[in-house]
Amino acid sequence: DAKTTQPPSMDCAEGRAANLPCNHSTISGNEYVYWYRQIHSQGPQYIIHGLKNNETNEMASLIITEDRKSSTLILPHATLRDTAVYYCIVWRGSEKLVFGKGTKLTVNP
Amino acid sequence: GAVVSQHPSWVICKSGTSVKIECRSLDFQATTMFWYRQFPKQSLMLMATSNEGSKATYEQGVEKDKFLINHASLTLSTLTVTSAHPEDSSFYICSGHQTTEAFFGQGTRLTVV
């Protein structure tokens, strides 16, 4: 079973920031928080991951709370091409990945 | 990042025939690959873990005699759906791991008619 909880859907206006929350209250000390997204009929695409510090790359920022029980993925300027299902996953990196139901993000013009 | 190539991207087959799907890691060696299945509007469900040079490990409820997995080299894993039936129609996705990252293939849309 997935160890994360995400809202089933969210909407965002094009050009605005999209903030996607994720709860992972049972995360273990050696588990990372990973974010992937899946655009319709494609394989999942890696976005970002982190352990306890906030992370930023060219795609997004990841904010992890101090207690590591929740995190937020931030897409700073959402575009129509960011419409996808976003999966938050906790993972040690050496075993199978278990996907939850994810959040369907719809970016509206 | 690393690339995983999956082929074919889509296939239509007749009921009762077998279909092979290939998954290649193009620029890294994957001792372990994973196979997922995804039905419409659902999440990815892990089917099996493919280990190079040994038998695959199947998740509960997945028929190992129906979904044959071969991982003969560090860069190639194959999934064969044997005696396919319409209920096997789905989106099949493979992934390979490199250290702490997982890389996914483009997926294969299987339609059994």
PDB file of C-alpha atoms in Angstrom:
ATOM      1  CA  ASP A   1       0.000   0.000   0.000  1.00  0.00           C
ATOM      2  CA  ALA A   2       1.046   3.537  -0.716  1.00  0.00           C
ATOM      3  CA  LYS A   3       2.272   5.461   2.318  1.00  0.00           C
ATOM      4  CA  THR A   4       1.128   8.848   1.052  1.00  0.00           C
ATOM      5  CA  THR A   5      -2.139  10.765   0.882  1.00  0.00           C
ATOM      6  CA  GLN A   6      -2.864  13.340  -1.798  1.00  0.00           C
ATOM      7  CA  PRO A   7      -5.973  15.248  -2.857  1.00  0.00           C
ATOM      8  CA  PRO A   8      -7.544  13.532  -5.869  1.00  0.00           C
ATOM      9  CA  SER A   9      -7.657  16.661  -7.998  1.00  0.00           C
ATOM     10  CA  MET A  10      -6.618  20.298  -8.173  1.00  0.00           C
ATOM     11  CA  ASP A  11      -7.025  23.181 -10.584  1.00  0.00           C
ATOM     12  CA  CYS A  12      -4.585  25.961 -11.326  1.00  0.00           C
ATOM     13  CA  ALA A  13      -4.610  28.977 -13.613  1.00  0.00           C
ATOM     14  CA  GLU A  14      -1.953  29.133 -16.296  1.00  0.00           C
ATOM     15  CA  GLY A  15       1.001  31.227 -15.199  1.00  0.00           C
ATOM     16  CA  ARG A  16       0.218  30.879 -11.498  1.00  0.00           C
ATOM     17  CA  ALA A  17       2.022  28.696  -9.012  1.00  0.00           C
ATOM     18  CA  ALA A  18       0.640  25.219  -8.449  1.00  0.00           C
ATOM     19  CA  ASN A  19       1.093  23.911  -4.910  1.00  0.00           C
ATOM     20  CA  LEU A  20       0.473  20.187  -4.555  1.00  0.00           C
ATOM     21  CA  PRO A  21       0.334  18.827  -0.997  1.00  0.00           C
ATOM     22  CA  CYS A  22       1.227  15.357   0.200  1.00  0.00           C
ATOM     23  CA  ASN A  23       0.922  13.712   3.604  1.00  0.00           C
ATOM     24  CA  HIS A  24       3.357  10.966   4.592  1.00  0.00           C
ATOM     25  CA  SER A  25       2.987  10.780   8.351  1.00  0.00           C
ATOM     26  CA  THR A  26       4.532   7.288   8.630  1.00  0.00           C
ATOM     27  CA  ILE A  27       7.684   8.055   6.664  1.00  0.00           C
ATOM     28  CA  SER A  28      10.827   6.349   7.951  1.00  0.00           C
ATOM     29  CA  GLY A  29      14.111   8.113   8.609  1.00  0.00           C
ATOM     30  CA  ASN A  30      15.821   6.642   5.552  1.00  0.00           C
ATOM     31  CA  GLU A  31      12.969   7.189   3.131  1.00  0.00           C
ATOM     32  CA  TYR A  32      13.073   9.975   0.599  1.00  0.00           C
ATOM     33  CA  VAL A  33      10.099  11.910  -0.752  1.00  0.00           C
ATOM     34  CA  TYR A  34       9.855  11.565  -4.518  1.00  0.00           C
ATOM     35  CA  TRP A  35       7.555  13.279  -6.968  1.00  0.00           C
ATOM     36  CA  TYR A  36       6.704  11.888 -10.394  1.00  0.00           C
ATOM     37  CA  ARG A  37       4.100  12.984 -12.883  1.00  0.00           C
ATOM     38  CA  GLN A  38       2.294  11.134 -15.617  1.00  0.00           C
ATOM     39  CA  ILE A  39       0.944  12.867 -18.649  1.00  0.00           C
ATOM     40  CA  HIS A  40      -1.863  10.971 -20.324  1.00  0.00           C
ATOM     41  CA  SER A  41      -0.766   7.693 -21.950  1.00  0.00           C
ATOM     42  CA  GLN A  42       2.912   8.173 -21.123  1.00  0.00           C
ATOM     43  CA  GLY A  43       5.287   6.666 -18.598  1.00  0.00           C
ATOM     44  CA  PRO A  44       5.882   8.512 -15.322  1.00  0.00           C
ATOM     45  CA  GLN A  45       8.393  11.345 -15.429  1.00  0.00           C
ATOM     46  CA  TYR A  46      10.725  12.134 -12.537  1.00  0.00           C
ATOM     47  CA  ILE A  47      10.332  15.627 -11.100  1.00  0.00           C
ATOM     48  CA  ILE A  48      12.275  15.974  -7.883  1.00  0.00           C
ATOM     49  CA  HIS A  49      13.136  14.239  -4.628  1.00  0.00           C
ATOM     50  CA  GLY A  50      14.405  15.152  -1.175  1.00  0.00           C
ATOM     51  CA  LEU A  51      15.173  13.773   2.265  1.00  0.00           C
ATOM     52  CA  LYS A  52      14.639  16.618   4.692  1.00  0.00           C
ATOM     53  CA  ASN A  53      15.964  19.800   3.139  1.00  0.00           C
ATOM     54  CA  ASN A  54      13.995  21.803   0.632  1.00  0.00           C
ATOM     55  CA  GLU A  55      15.035  21.157  -2.948  1.00  0.00           C
ATOM     56  CA  THR A  56      14.749  23.082  -6.187  1.00  0.00           C
ATOM     57  CA  ASN A  57      15.501  22.184  -9.771  1.00  0.00           C
ATOM     58  CA  GLU A  58      14.537  23.481 -13.173  1.00  0.00           C
ATOM     59  CA  MET A  59      11.110  21.886 -12.972  1.00  0.00           C
ATOM     60  CA  ALA A  60       9.898  22.468  -9.448  1.00  0.00           C
ATOM     61  CA  SER A  61      10.557  23.086  -5.778  1.00  0.00           C
ATOM     62  CA  LEU A  62       9.981  20.630  -2.965  1.00  0.00           C
ATOM     63  CA  ILE A  63       9.187  21.863   0.503  1.00  0.00           C
ATOM     64  CA  ILE A  64       9.386  19.245   3.276  1.00  0.00           C
ATOM     65  CA  THR A  65       8.133  20.061   6.765  1.00  0.00           C
ATOM     66  CA  GLU A  66      10.565  19.840   9.629  1.00  0.00           C
ATOM     67  CA  ASP A  67       8.885  16.731  11.034  1.00  0.00           C
ATOM     68  CA  ARG A  68       8.904  15.229   7.498  1.00  0.00           C
ATOM     69  CA  LYS A  69       5.276  14.217   7.804  1.00  0.00           C
ATOM     70  CA  SER A  70       4.191  16.262   4.826  1.00  0.00           C
ATOM     71  CA  SER A  71       5.541  18.012   1.784  1.00  0.00           C
ATOM     72  CA  THR A  72       4.492  20.358  -1.001  1.00  0.00           C
ATOM     73  CA  LEU A  73       5.501  20.299  -4.628  1.00  0.00           C
ATOM     74  CA  ILE A  74       5.545  23.749  -6.173  1.00  0.00           C
ATOM     75  CA  LEU A  75       5.387  24.405  -9.898  1.00  0.00           C
ATOM     76  CA  PRO A  76       6.237  28.113  -9.920  1.00  0.00           C
ATOM     77  CA  HIS A  77       4.609  29.100 -13.208  1.00  0.00           C
ATOM     78  CA  ALA A  78       2.223  26.394 -14.356  1.00  0.00           C
ATOM     79  CA  THR A  79       1.640  25.919 -18.069  1.00  0.00           C
ATOM     80  CA  LEU A  80      -0.975  23.915 -19.934  1.00  0.00           C
ATOM     81  CA  ARG A  81       1.661  21.215 -20.490  1.00  0.00           C
ATOM     82  CA  ASP A  82       1.863  20.694 -16.729  1.00  0.00           C
ATOM     83  CA  THR A  83      -1.613  19.136 -16.759  1.00  0.00           C
ATOM     84  CA  ALA A  84      -0.939  15.612 -15.482  1.00  0.00           C
ATOM     85  CA  VAL A  85      -1.353  13.231 -12.571  1.00  0.00           C
ATOM     86  CA  TYR A  86       1.248  13.959  -9.903  1.00  0.00           C
ATOM     87  CA  TYR A  87       2.431  11.167  -7.632  1.00  0.00           C
ATOM     88  CA  CYS A  88       4.099  11.678  -4.275  1.00  0.00           C
ATOM     89  CA  ILE A  89       6.016   8.587  -3.198  1.00  0.00           C
ATOM     90  CA  VAL A  90       8.176   7.742  -0.208  1.00  0.00           C
ATOM     91  CA  TRP A  91      10.996   5.456  -1.210  1.00  0.00           C
ATOM     92  CA  ARG A  92      14.360   4.207   0.001  1.00  0.00           C
ATOM     93  CA  GLY A  93      15.659   3.908  -3.534  1.00  0.00           C
ATOM     94  CA  SER A  94      16.599   0.249  -3.366  1.00  0.00           C
ATOM     95  CA  GLU A  95      13.265  -1.493  -3.602  1.00  0.00           C
ATOM     96  CA  LYS A  96      10.023  -1.394  -5.518  1.00  0.00           C
ATOM     97  CA  LEU A  97       8.150   1.849  -6.044  1.00  0.00           C
ATOM     98  CA  VAL A  98       4.535   1.827  -4.878  1.00  0.00           C
ATOM     99  CA  PHE A  99       2.246   4.371  -6.497  1.00  0.00           C
ATOM    100  CA  GLY A 100      -0.768   5.856  -4.767  1.00  0.00           C
ATOM    101  CA  LYS A 101      -3.660   7.467  -6.579  1.00  0.00           C
ATOM    102  CA  GLY A 102      -1.926  10.790  -7.091  1.00  0.00           C
ATOM    103  CA  THR A 103      -3.364  14.236  -7.740  1.00  0.00           C
ATOM    104  CA  LYS A 104      -4.825  15.098 -11.109  1.00  0.00           C
ATOM    105  CA  LEU A 105      -3.685  18.650 -11.765  1.00  0.00           C
ATOM    106  CA  THR A 106      -5.547  20.581 -14.414  1.00  0.00           C
ATOM    107  CA  VAL A 107      -3.996  23.843 -15.590  1.00  0.00           C
ATOM    108  CA  ASN A 108      -6.627  26.111 -17.056  1.00  0.00           C
ATOM    109  CA  PRO A 109      -6.006  28.854 -19.635  1.00  0.00           C
TER     110      PRO A 109
ATOM    111  CA  GLY B   1      18.825  11.440 -16.918  1.00  0.00           C
ATOM    112  CA  ALA B   2      18.988   7.809 -17.828  1.00  0.00           C
ATOM    113  CA  VAL B   3      16.727   6.464 -20.551  1.00  0.00           C
ATOM    114  CA  VAL B   4      14.511   3.406 -20.588  1.00  0.00           C
ATOM    115  CA  SER B   5      13.138   2.472 -23.985  1.00  0.00           C
ATOM    116  CA  GLN B   6       9.996   0.379 -24.230  1.00  0.00           C
ATOM    117  CA  HIS B   7       8.739  -1.233 -27.417  1.00  0.00           C
ATOM    118  CA  PRO B   8       6.201  -1.385 -28.931  1.00  0.00           C
ATOM    119  CA  SER B   9       4.311   1.717 -27.862  1.00  0.00           C
ATOM    120  CA  TRP B  10       1.053   0.111 -28.838  1.00  0.00           C
ATOM    121  CA  VAL B  11      -0.120  -3.261 -30.063  1.00  0.00           C
ATOM    122  CA  ILE B  12      -3.408  -4.834 -31.067  1.00  0.00           C
ATOM    123  CA  CYS B  13      -3.659  -8.600 -30.982  1.00  0.00           C
ATOM    124  CA  LYS B  14      -6.266 -11.274 -31.332  1.00  0.00           C
ATOM    125  CA  SER B  15      -7.604 -13.109 -28.326  1.00  0.00           C
ATOM    126  CA  GLY B  16      -5.566 -16.246 -27.631  1.00  0.00           C
ATOM    127  CA  THR B  17      -2.310 -14.991 -29.089  1.00  0.00           C
ATOM    128  CA  SER B  18       0.827 -13.942 -27.218  1.00  0.00           C
ATOM    129  CA  VAL B  19       2.443 -10.523 -27.155  1.00  0.00           C
ATOM    130  CA  LYS B  20       6.000  -9.629 -26.178  1.00  0.00           C
ATOM    131  CA  ILE B  21       6.952  -6.231 -24.786  1.00  0.00           C
ATOM    132  CA  GLU B  22      10.594  -5.189 -24.560  1.00  0.00           C
ATOM    133  CA  CYS B  23      12.172  -2.837 -22.062  1.00  0.00           C
ATOM    134  CA  ARG B  24      15.746  -1.639 -22.558  1.00  0.00           C
ATOM    135  CA  SER B  25      17.938   0.517 -20.394  1.00  0.00           C
ATOM    136  CA  LEU B  26      19.888   2.524 -22.947  1.00  0.00           C
ATOM    137  CA  ASP B  27      22.662   4.147 -20.949  1.00  0.00           C
ATOM    138  CA  PHE B  28      22.837   2.246 -17.690  1.00  0.00           C
ATOM    139  CA  GLN B  29      22.775  -1.307 -16.457  1.00  0.00           C
ATOM    140  CA  ALA B  30      19.695  -2.380 -14.573  1.00  0.00           C
ATOM    141  CA  THR B  31      20.077  -5.475 -12.448  1.00  0.00           C
ATOM    142  CA  THR B  32      16.456  -5.034 -11.494  1.00  0.00           C
ATOM    143  CA  MET B  33      13.554  -3.902 -13.620  1.00  0.00           C
ATOM    144  CA  PHE B  34       9.920  -3.554 -12.662  1.00  0.00           C
ATOM    145  CA  TRP B  35       6.755  -4.123 -14.640  1.00  0.00           C
ATOM    146  CA  TYR B  36       3.540  -2.224 -13.979  1.00  0.00           C
ATOM    147  CA  ARG B  37       0.043  -2.385 -15.355  1.00  0.00           C
ATOM    148  CA  GLN B  38      -2.359   0.543 -15.474  1.00  0.00           C
ATOM    149  CA  PHE B  39      -6.063   0.372 -16.218  1.00  0.00           C
ATOM    150  CA  PRO B  40      -7.958   3.496 -17.339  1.00  0.00           C
ATOM    151  CA  LYS B  41      -8.258   6.170 -14.660  1.00  0.00           C
ATOM    152  CA  GLN B  42      -6.319   4.060 -12.182  1.00  0.00           C
ATOM    153  CA  SER B  43      -2.831   4.240 -10.758  1.00  0.00           C
ATOM    154  CA  LEU B  44       0.119   2.076 -11.709  1.00  0.00           C
ATOM    155  CA  MET B  45      -0.021  -1.371 -10.149  1.00  0.00           C
ATOM    156  CA  LEU B  46       3.219  -3.284  -9.753  1.00  0.00           C
ATOM    157  CA  MET B  47       3.050  -6.665 -11.442  1.00  0.00           C
ATOM    158  CA  ALA B  48       6.509  -8.104 -10.934  1.00  0.00           C
ATOM    159  CA  THR B  49      10.143  -7.468 -10.177  1.00  0.00           C
ATOM    160  CA  SER B  50      12.511  -8.703 -12.852  1.00  0.00           C
ATOM    161  CA  ASN B  51      15.969  -9.760 -11.700  1.00  0.00           C
ATOM    162  CA  GLU B  52      18.811 -10.222 -14.179  1.00  0.00           C
ATOM    163  CA  GLY B  53      19.746 -13.857 -14.461  1.00  0.00           C
ATOM    164  CA  SER B  54      17.098 -15.171 -12.099  1.00  0.00           C
ATOM    165  CA  LYS B  55      13.373 -15.708 -11.826  1.00  0.00           C
ATOM    166  CA  ALA B  56      11.032 -12.777 -11.536  1.00  0.00           C
ATOM    167  CA  THR B  57       9.171 -12.055  -8.334  1.00  0.00           C
ATOM    168  CA  TYR B  58       5.434 -11.602  -8.901  1.00  0.00           C
ATOM    169  CA  GLU B  59       3.042  -9.544  -6.831  1.00  0.00           C
ATOM    170  CA  GLN B  60       0.084 -11.254  -5.230  1.00  0.00           C
ATOM    171  CA  GLY B  61      -2.661 -11.987  -7.696  1.00  0.00           C
ATOM    172  CA  VAL B  62      -0.465 -11.800 -10.811  1.00  0.00           C
ATOM    173  CA  GLU B  63      -0.341 -15.061 -12.754  1.00  0.00           C
ATOM    174  CA  LYS B  64       3.293 -15.918 -13.422  1.00  0.00           C
ATOM    175  CA  ASP B  65       2.392 -18.429 -16.139  1.00  0.00           C
ATOM    176  CA  LYS B  66       0.409 -15.803 -18.001  1.00  0.00           C
ATOM    177  CA  PHE B  67       2.848 -12.924 -17.680  1.00  0.00           C
ATOM    178  CA  LEU B  68       6.248 -14.365 -18.539  1.00  0.00           C
ATOM    179  CA  ILE B  69       9.197 -12.175 -17.645  1.00  0.00           C
ATOM    180  CA  ASN B  70      12.715 -12.693 -18.929  1.00  0.00           C
ATOM    181  CA  HIS B  71      15.689 -10.592 -17.861  1.00  0.00           C
ATOM    182  CA  ALA B  72      18.539 -12.170 -19.750  1.00  0.00           C
ATOM    183  CA  SER B  73      20.904  -9.196 -19.711  1.00  0.00           C
ATOM    184  CA  LEU B  74      21.583  -6.080 -17.692  1.00  0.00           C
ATOM    185  CA  THR B  75      19.929  -3.916 -20.323  1.00  0.00           C
ATOM    186  CA  LEU B  76      16.931  -5.941 -21.481  1.00  0.00           C
ATOM    187  CA  SER B  77      13.822  -7.267 -19.807  1.00  0.00           C
ATOM    188  CA  THR B  78      10.824  -8.666 -21.663  1.00  0.00           C
ATOM    189  CA  LEU B  79       7.227  -9.241 -20.649  1.00  0.00           C
ATOM    190  CA  THR B  80       5.216 -11.774 -22.647  1.00  0.00           C
ATOM    191  CA  VAL B  81       1.471 -11.814 -22.216  1.00  0.00           C
ATOM    192  CA  THR B  82       0.512 -15.357 -23.133  1.00  0.00           C
ATOM    193  CA  SER B  83      -2.892 -16.361 -24.459  1.00  0.00           C
ATOM    194  CA  ALA B  84      -4.077 -12.797 -24.193  1.00  0.00           C
ATOM    195  CA  HIS B  85      -7.719 -12.063 -23.536  1.00  0.00           C
ATOM    196  CA  PRO B  86      -9.680  -8.790 -23.718  1.00  0.00           C
ATOM    197  CA  GLU B  87      -9.371  -8.334 -19.947  1.00  0.00           C
ATOM    198  CA  ASP B  88      -5.589  -8.134 -20.400  1.00  0.00           C
ATOM    199  CA  SER B  89      -6.039  -4.943 -22.409  1.00  0.00           C
ATOM    200  CA  SER B  90      -4.161  -2.328 -20.445  1.00  0.00           C
ATOM    201  CA  PHE B  91      -1.210   0.061 -20.377  1.00  0.00           C
ATOM    202  CA  TYR B  92       1.989  -1.762 -19.445  1.00  0.00           C
ATOM    203  CA  ILE B  93       4.998   0.177 -18.157  1.00  0.00           C
ATOM    204  CA  CYS B  94       8.505  -0.904 -17.222  1.00  0.00           C
ATOM    205  CA  SER B  95      11.095   0.835 -15.114  1.00  0.00           C
ATOM    206  CA  GLY B  96      14.759   0.474 -14.300  1.00  0.00           C
ATOM    207  CA  HIS B  97      16.505   1.806 -11.248  1.00  0.00           C
ATOM    208  CA  GLN B  98      19.896   3.450 -11.025  1.00  0.00           C
ATOM    209  CA  THR B  99      21.066   4.138  -7.484  1.00  0.00           C
ATOM    210  CA  THR B 100      18.266   6.242  -6.022  1.00  0.00           C
ATOM    211  CA  GLU B 101      16.377   7.096  -9.184  1.00  0.00           C
ATOM    212  CA  ALA B 102      13.770   5.190 -11.153  1.00  0.00           C
ATOM    213  CA  PHE B 103      13.395   5.663 -14.888  1.00  0.00           C
ATOM    214  CA  PHE B 104      10.289   4.628 -16.753  1.00  0.00           C
ATOM    215  CA  GLY B 105       9.619   3.461 -20.257  1.00  0.00           C
ATOM    216  CA  GLN B 106       7.106   5.178 -22.466  1.00  0.00           C
ATOM    217  CA  GLY B 107       4.546   2.439 -21.879  1.00  0.00           C
ATOM    218  CA  THR B 108       2.810  -0.050 -24.168  1.00  0.00           C
ATOM    219  CA  ARG B 109      -0.893   0.158 -24.884  1.00  0.00           C
ATOM    220  CA  LEU B 110      -2.138  -3.419 -25.374  1.00  0.00           C
ATOM    221  CA  THR B 111      -5.547  -3.973 -26.911  1.00  0.00           C
ATOM    222  CA  VAL B 112      -6.810  -7.532 -27.211  1.00  0.00           C
ATOM    223  CA  VAL B 113      -9.697  -8.004 -29.625  1.00  0.00           C
TER     224      VAL B 113
END
